Amino acid sequence: MSALTGVLYAALVAYLGGWYTGYWSGNFALLLFILTAVTMLYWLAERFHFAPARRAAADALLANDAKRREQLAAQGITQVDGNVEPARQQILQQPWWLDWTAGLFPVILVVFLLRSFLFEPFKIPSGSMVPTLLVGDLILVNKFHYGIRLPVINKKIIANHDVKRGDVMVFRYPEDPTTDFIKRVVGVPGDEVAYINQKLYINGQLAPTQPVDNFYDDSGLQRVYRPRFTEKLGEKEHQILVQPNAQHIFRPDRADGPFPFQENCRYTVEGVTCKVPAGNYFMMGDNRDNSRDSRYWGFVPDENIVGKAFLVWMNFGNLKRIGTFFD
């Protein structure tokens, strides 16, 4: 068993190393599920086989020692050398391969349950959600807000709140479902979303905006001041960045070809207009001129939803960000 455990750990290290160096993409949810299952098997084996076997061997050692002492006492020998207690403790000691598998099972199980059904951490890798979320923000995602989903396959089994316009949502990237993305929901099923001449229209109505100030955007290659606005989608306001007169050519650019329901979208020199199909959502970044989103790669299906983002719990480069709630 120790050799088998060594092989499993070597495979784990190789997998993580290839993932970290970019040789292949990883699925952390699947990895965590496998680790939970494997350590559970070791835990069950330890509880019902290995631990009882060690206790039986330790009891046999004590029984043999007591029998030997009884035989020597019958011969009149009362002073007997040897203390079997160290040997007994050594027999009872859990071997390393069980300590690093069965011993880790409770911790891995708790992490698996918390991450699968309650809250999942997520790191902001790019500036597409500036100024709401900054590069380096470590956020929490509410996994049960939109419903309970089975781990790994992400199938919803219990419904909860509906997705609303204005929600900041983490989802599996439609082009590569092994990668999680974060954007803001601007269109729900049945909506007609239009982004024309840098203005957002929902069902023909201009989304209300108000200028605020200039925001120093250092998230991209060009570090510049961009005009900041408040925008209202649904019941709550949020902030966006828009660079006036920025030149964009909106067109679908999915690497795997036309995206599902692409026929619902019209692309012109002024912008893009899309009718959101049932079971799908239209997503955009708050950094409107520096976000590759549904305007380019299409809709996000309901089965890709991970959860609703709501809290910055850490940013090692800007500690003032800690505890920031956002909508």
Short mmCIF file of C-alpha atoms in Angstrom, two decimals:
data_model
loop_
_atom_site.label_atom_id
_atom_site.label_comp_id
_atom_site.label_asym_id
_atom_site.label_seq_id
_atom_site.Cartn_x
_atom_site.Cartn_y
_atom_site.Cartn_z
CA MET A 1 0.00 0.00 0.00
CA SER A 2 2.86 2.38 0.68
CA ALA A 3 4.14 1.88 -2.89
CA LEU A 4 0.66 2.47 -4.32
CA THR A 5 0.29 5.64 -2.26
CA GLY A 6 3.68 6.85 -3.48
CA VAL A 7 2.58 6.32 -7.09
CA LEU A 8 -0.67 8.24 -6.47
CA TYR A 9 1.19 11.18 -4.95
CA ALA A 10 3.68 11.16 -7.83
CA ALA A 11 0.77 11.28 -10.30
CA LEU A 12 -0.77 14.17 -8.36
CA VAL A 13 2.49 16.13 -8.38
CA ALA A 14 2.93 15.51 -12.12
CA TYR A 15 -0.64 16.63 -12.83
CA LEU A 16 -0.30 19.80 -10.77
CA GLY A 17 3.11 20.54 -12.29
CA GLY A 18 1.78 20.22 -15.84
CA TRP A 19 -1.21 22.35 -14.93
CA TYR A 20 0.95 25.05 -13.37
CA THR A 21 3.39 25.16 -16.31
CA GLY A 22 0.58 25.23 -18.87
CA TYR A 23 1.13 21.83 -20.49
CA TRP A 24 -2.55 21.07 -19.96
CA SER A 25 -5.61 22.72 -18.46
CA GLY A 26 -6.87 21.49 -15.11
CA ASN A 27 -10.27 21.01 -13.58
CA PHE A 28 -9.96 21.84 -9.89
CA ALA A 29 -13.51 20.72 -9.07
CA LEU A 30 -12.85 17.29 -10.60
CA LEU A 31 -9.46 17.05 -8.89
CA LEU A 32 -10.98 17.89 -5.52
CA PHE A 33 -13.73 15.30 -6.06
CA ILE A 34 -11.15 12.61 -6.89
CA LEU A 35 -9.03 13.53 -3.87
CA THR A 36 -12.11 13.34 -1.65
CA ALA A 37 -13.08 9.92 -3.03
CA VAL A 38 -9.57 8.46 -2.80
CA THR A 39 -8.89 9.72 0.73
CA MET A 40 -12.33 8.47 1.79
CA LEU A 41 -11.41 4.96 0.63
CA TYR A 42 -8.20 5.14 2.66
CA TRP A 43 -10.15 6.49 5.65
CA LEU A 44 -12.66 3.64 5.46
CA ALA A 45 -9.85 1.09 5.09
CA GLU A 46 -8.06 2.61 8.08
CA ARG A 47 -11.15 2.63 10.26
CA PHE A 48 -12.44 -0.84 9.46
CA HIS A 49 -9.28 -2.79 8.57
CA PHE A 50 -5.87 -1.28 9.27
CA ALA A 51 -6.59 0.30 12.67
CA PRO A 52 -8.36 -2.83 14.05
CA ALA A 53 -5.49 -4.98 12.73
CA ARG A 54 -2.92 -2.80 14.52
CA ARG A 55 -4.93 -2.88 17.74
CA ALA A 56 -5.24 -6.67 17.50
CA ALA A 57 -1.47 -6.99 16.98
CA ALA A 58 -0.80 -4.69 19.93
CA ASP A 59 -3.21 -6.69 22.13
CA ALA A 60 -1.54 -9.93 21.02
CA LEU A 61 1.84 -8.49 22.01
CA LEU A 62 0.54 -7.63 25.49
CA ALA A 63 -1.11 -11.05 25.82
CA ASN A 64 2.08 -12.87 24.85
CA ASP A 65 4.10 -10.77 27.25
CA ALA A 66 1.63 -11.42 30.07
CA LYS A 67 1.69 -15.17 29.30
CA ARG A 68 5.50 -15.19 29.32
CA ARG A 69 5.59 -13.39 32.65
CA GLU A 70 3.01 -15.82 34.06
CA GLN A 71 5.11 -18.81 32.96
CA LEU A 72 8.25 -17.31 34.49
CA ALA A 73 6.39 -16.51 37.70
CA ALA A 74 5.31 -20.17 37.92
CA GLN A 75 9.01 -21.04 37.87
CA GLY A 76 9.65 -18.58 40.68
CA ILE A 77 11.14 -15.88 38.50
CA THR A 78 9.59 -12.56 39.47
CA GLN A 79 12.15 -10.13 38.06
CA VAL A 80 11.60 -10.07 34.29
CA ASP A 81 13.54 -7.80 31.96
CA GLY A 82 11.93 -6.10 29.00
CA ASN A 83 9.20 -3.48 28.53
CA VAL A 84 6.91 -4.10 25.55
CA GLU A 85 5.16 -0.72 25.78
CA PRO A 86 7.47 1.04 23.23
CA ALA A 87 6.94 -1.84 20.83
CA ARG A 88 3.18 -1.64 21.41
CA GLN A 89 3.15 2.08 20.64
CA GLN A 90 5.16 1.48 17.50
CA ILE A 91 2.66 -1.14 16.34
CA LEU A 92 -0.27 1.26 16.98
CA GLN A 93 1.41 4.13 15.15
CA GLN A 94 -0.27 5.05 11.86
CA PRO A 95 2.08 4.60 8.88
CA TRP A 96 2.96 7.64 6.79
CA TRP A 97 0.87 6.58 3.79
CA LEU A 98 -2.26 6.44 5.94
CA ASP A 99 -1.40 9.66 7.76
CA TRP A 100 -1.17 11.48 4.40
CA THR A 101 -4.38 9.99 2.99
CA ALA A 102 -6.89 8.87 5.62
CA GLY A 103 -5.64 11.59 7.96
CA LEU A 104 -6.36 14.29 5.35
CA PHE A 105 -9.84 13.03 4.44
CA PRO A 106 -11.84 15.15 6.97
CA VAL A 107 -10.06 18.34 5.87
CA ILE A 108 -10.45 17.62 2.15
CA LEU A 109 -14.11 16.67 2.67
CA VAL A 110 -14.88 19.96 4.43
CA VAL A 111 -13.13 21.94 1.67
CA PHE A 112 -14.99 19.96 -1.00
CA LEU A 113 -18.40 20.56 0.60
CA LEU A 114 -17.76 24.27 1.27
CA ARG A 115 -16.43 24.90 -2.23
CA SER A 116 -19.10 22.83 -3.98
CA PHE A 117 -22.22 24.06 -2.19
CA LEU A 118 -21.48 27.25 -0.23
CA PHE A 119 -18.60 29.55 -1.19
CA GLU A 120 -15.76 29.38 -3.67
CA PRO A 121 -12.74 31.72 -3.84
CA PHE A 122 -11.86 33.35 -7.14
CA LYS A 123 -8.99 35.61 -8.19
CA ILE A 124 -9.52 38.51 -10.58
CA PRO A 125 -6.94 37.95 -13.34
CA SER A 126 -7.69 40.88 -15.66
CA GLY A 127 -9.04 44.42 -15.74
CA SER A 128 -12.31 43.71 -17.54
CA MET A 129 -14.35 44.43 -14.38
CA VAL A 130 -12.53 47.63 -13.35
CA PRO A 131 -13.55 49.78 -11.47
CA THR A 132 -15.82 47.33 -9.60
CA LEU A 133 -13.11 44.68 -9.29
CA LEU A 134 -9.38 45.28 -9.55
CA VAL A 135 -6.64 42.96 -10.76
CA GLY A 136 -5.48 40.89 -7.78
CA ASP A 137 -8.77 41.02 -5.88
CA LEU A 138 -9.54 37.72 -4.18
CA ILE A 139 -13.29 37.39 -4.05
CA LEU A 140 -15.90 34.99 -2.70
CA VAL A 141 -18.59 33.47 -4.90
CA ASN A 142 -21.94 32.42 -3.44
CA LYS A 143 -22.49 28.94 -4.92
CA PHE A 144 -26.07 28.46 -3.69
CA HIS A 145 -27.55 31.87 -4.61
CA TYR A 146 -28.81 30.67 -7.99
CA GLY A 147 -29.51 27.12 -6.80
CA ILE A 148 -27.76 23.97 -5.61
CA ARG A 149 -25.72 22.22 -8.30
CA LEU A 150 -24.01 18.85 -8.30
CA PRO A 151 -20.21 19.11 -8.17
CA VAL A 152 -18.16 18.55 -11.32
CA ILE A 153 -21.14 18.12 -13.70
CA ASN A 154 -22.67 21.42 -12.48
CA LYS A 155 -26.26 20.16 -12.89
CA LYS A 156 -28.82 22.21 -10.95
CA ILE A 157 -30.90 20.05 -8.60
CA ILE A 158 -32.51 22.72 -6.40
CA ALA A 159 -33.55 26.15 -7.72
CA ASN A 160 -33.06 29.33 -5.70
CA HIS A 161 -32.90 32.97 -6.84
CA ASP A 162 -33.26 33.93 -10.47
CA VAL A 163 -30.40 35.66 -12.24
CA LYS A 164 -31.03 39.41 -12.34
CA ARG A 165 -29.69 42.19 -14.51
CA GLY A 166 -26.79 43.83 -12.74
CA ASP A 167 -25.58 40.68 -10.94
CA VAL A 168 -21.83 40.06 -10.95
CA MET A 169 -21.64 36.42 -11.95
CA VAL A 170 -18.89 33.82 -12.23
CA PHE A 171 -19.45 31.28 -14.99
CA ARG A 172 -17.69 28.68 -17.03
CA TYR A 173 -16.25 30.34 -20.13
CA PRO A 174 -18.28 29.09 -23.12
CA GLU A 175 -15.19 28.73 -25.31
CA ASP A 176 -13.32 26.75 -22.63
CA PRO A 177 -15.54 25.39 -19.81
CA THR A 178 -12.46 24.49 -17.73
CA THR A 179 -11.87 28.23 -17.23
CA ASP A 180 -13.99 30.44 -14.96
CA PHE A 181 -14.86 33.98 -16.08
CA ILE A 182 -16.51 36.87 -14.25
CA LYS A 183 -18.69 39.55 -15.86
CA ARG A 184 -21.87 41.50 -15.13
CA VAL A 185 -25.27 40.26 -16.28
CA VAL A 186 -26.78 42.87 -18.61
CA GLY A 187 -29.36 40.71 -20.38
CA VAL A 188 -31.62 37.90 -19.16
CA PRO A 189 -33.73 35.53 -21.30
CA GLY A 190 -36.08 37.47 -23.57
CA ASP A 191 -34.18 40.76 -23.37
CA GLU A 192 -32.97 42.63 -26.43
CA VAL A 193 -29.54 44.00 -25.58
CA ALA A 194 -27.97 46.65 -27.79
CA TYR A 195 -24.57 48.29 -27.37
CA ILE A 196 -24.61 51.11 -29.90
CA ASN A 197 -22.06 53.94 -30.05
CA GLN A 198 -20.83 53.06 -26.54
CA LYS A 199 -24.31 53.22 -25.04
CA LEU A 200 -26.23 50.29 -23.57
CA TYR A 201 -29.89 49.74 -24.39
CA ILE A 202 -32.12 47.12 -22.77
CA ASN A 203 -35.35 46.41 -24.64
CA GLY A 204 -35.03 49.71 -26.44
CA GLN A 205 -34.49 51.74 -23.25
CA LEU A 206 -31.19 53.51 -22.63
CA ALA A 207 -29.57 52.29 -19.41
CA PRO A 208 -29.42 55.34 -17.09
CA THR A 209 -25.87 56.64 -16.57
CA GLN A 210 -24.35 59.56 -14.70
CA PRO A 211 -20.76 60.85 -14.95
CA VAL A 212 -18.71 60.59 -11.76
CA ASP A 213 -15.04 61.40 -12.26
CA ASN A 214 -11.90 60.15 -13.99
CA PHE A 215 -10.52 56.80 -12.84
CA TYR A 216 -6.86 55.86 -13.21
CA ASP A 217 -6.95 52.52 -15.01
CA ASP A 218 -3.63 50.69 -14.70
CA SER A 219 -5.01 47.25 -15.50
CA GLY A 220 -3.90 47.11 -19.13
CA LEU A 221 -0.90 47.91 -21.29
CA GLN A 222 -1.91 51.57 -21.38
CA ARG A 223 -2.23 53.23 -17.98
CA VAL A 224 -4.61 56.08 -18.51
CA TYR A 225 -7.41 58.02 -16.88
CA ARG A 226 -10.81 56.86 -18.07
CA PRO A 227 -14.16 58.56 -17.46
CA ARG A 228 -16.12 56.79 -14.74
CA PHE A 229 -19.92 56.61 -14.74
CA THR A 230 -22.63 55.12 -12.61
CA GLU A 231 -25.00 52.86 -14.48
CA LYS A 232 -28.30 51.39 -13.33
CA LEU A 233 -29.36 47.92 -14.34
CA GLY A 234 -32.34 46.66 -12.43
CA GLU A 235 -32.65 47.98 -8.89
CA LYS A 236 -29.06 48.90 -8.06
CA GLU A 237 -26.36 51.12 -9.46
CA HIS A 238 -22.79 50.18 -10.25
CA GLN A 239 -19.78 51.90 -11.79
CA ILE A 240 -18.42 51.51 -15.30
CA LEU A 241 -15.57 52.93 -17.36
CA VAL A 242 -16.13 54.25 -20.87
CA GLN A 243 -13.48 55.85 -23.04
CA PRO A 244 -15.27 58.35 -25.32
CA ASN A 245 -14.73 57.85 -29.04
CA ALA A 246 -12.89 54.56 -28.56
CA GLN A 247 -12.79 52.67 -31.84
CA HIS A 248 -14.22 49.15 -31.82
CA ILE A 249 -15.28 46.75 -34.50
CA PHE A 250 -17.72 44.36 -32.89
CA ARG A 251 -17.92 40.98 -34.57
CA PRO A 252 -18.13 37.38 -33.37
CA ASP A 253 -14.66 35.93 -32.87
CA ARG A 254 -15.25 32.51 -31.32
CA ALA A 255 -12.27 30.27 -32.07
CA ASP A 256 -14.59 27.27 -32.44
CA GLY A 257 -16.80 28.95 -35.05
CA PRO A 258 -20.24 30.57 -34.80
CA PHE A 259 -21.50 30.63 -31.23
CA PRO A 260 -24.87 29.09 -30.32
CA PHE A 261 -27.80 31.37 -31.26
CA GLN A 262 -25.47 33.70 -33.18
CA GLU A 263 -28.39 34.30 -35.54
CA ASN A 264 -29.99 36.27 -32.65
CA CYS A 265 -27.33 38.99 -33.04
CA ARG A 266 -26.87 41.79 -35.57
CA TYR A 267 -23.47 43.40 -36.02
CA THR A 268 -23.10 46.86 -37.57
CA VAL A 269 -20.47 49.58 -37.65
CA GLU A 270 -22.29 51.25 -34.73
CA GLY A 271 -22.30 48.19 -32.47
CA VAL A 272 -24.15 44.97 -31.75
CA THR A 273 -27.76 44.06 -30.95
CA CYS A 274 -28.72 40.63 -29.56
CA LYS A 275 -31.95 38.93 -28.52
CA VAL A 276 -31.14 36.78 -25.47
CA PRO A 277 -32.49 33.23 -25.98
CA ALA A 278 -34.20 31.18 -23.26
CA GLY A 279 -31.83 29.69 -20.72
CA ASN A 280 -29.01 32.09 -21.64
CA TYR A 281 -27.54 35.40 -20.45
CA PHE A 282 -25.71 38.33 -22.03
CA MET A 283 -22.58 39.31 -20.08
CA MET A 284 -20.41 42.44 -20.23
CA GLY A 285 -17.43 43.76 -18.31
CA ASP A 286 -17.67 47.04 -16.40
CA ASN A 287 -14.52 48.23 -18.19
CA ARG A 288 -16.57 48.53 -21.36
CA ASP A 289 -13.76 49.31 -23.79
CA ASN A 290 -11.40 46.68 -22.35
CA SER A 291 -13.56 43.60 -22.01
CA ARG A 292 -13.97 40.63 -24.34
CA ASP A 293 -17.45 39.41 -23.48
CA SER A 294 -20.81 38.40 -24.95
CA ARG A 295 -20.42 41.08 -27.59
CA TYR A 296 -17.73 38.85 -29.10
CA TRP A 297 -18.20 35.23 -27.95
CA GLY A 298 -21.94 35.07 -27.39
CA PHE A 299 -24.31 34.00 -24.66
CA VAL A 300 -23.70 32.17 -21.38
CA PRO A 301 -26.00 29.15 -20.92
CA ASP A 302 -27.57 28.50 -17.54
CA GLU A 303 -25.61 25.26 -17.09
CA ASN A 304 -22.37 27.27 -17.11
CA ILE A 305 -23.28 29.34 -14.04
CA VAL A 306 -20.91 28.96 -11.08
CA GLY A 307 -22.33 31.51 -8.66
CA LYS A 308 -22.88 35.13 -7.65
CA ALA A 309 -19.79 37.12 -6.65
CA PHE A 310 -20.28 39.39 -3.66
CA LEU A 311 -17.17 40.10 -1.53
CA VAL A 312 -13.49 41.01 -1.83
CA TRP A 313 -11.85 39.11 1.01
CA MET A 314 -8.21 39.90 0.16
CA ASN A 315 -5.99 41.93 -2.11
CA PHE A 316 -2.32 41.64 -1.16
CA GLY A 317 -1.44 44.73 -3.21
CA ASN A 318 -4.20 46.91 -1.76
CA LEU A 319 -5.31 45.97 1.74
CA LYS A 320 -8.00 48.68 1.70
CA ARG A 321 -9.93 46.46 -0.68
CA ILE A 322 -10.52 43.83 2.04
CA GLY A 323 -14.16 43.58 3.03
CA THR A 324 -15.49 45.37 -0.04
CA PHE A 325 -19.01 44.21 -0.92
CA PHE A 326 -20.20 44.81 -4.47
CA ASP A 327 -23.26 44.21 -6.63
#
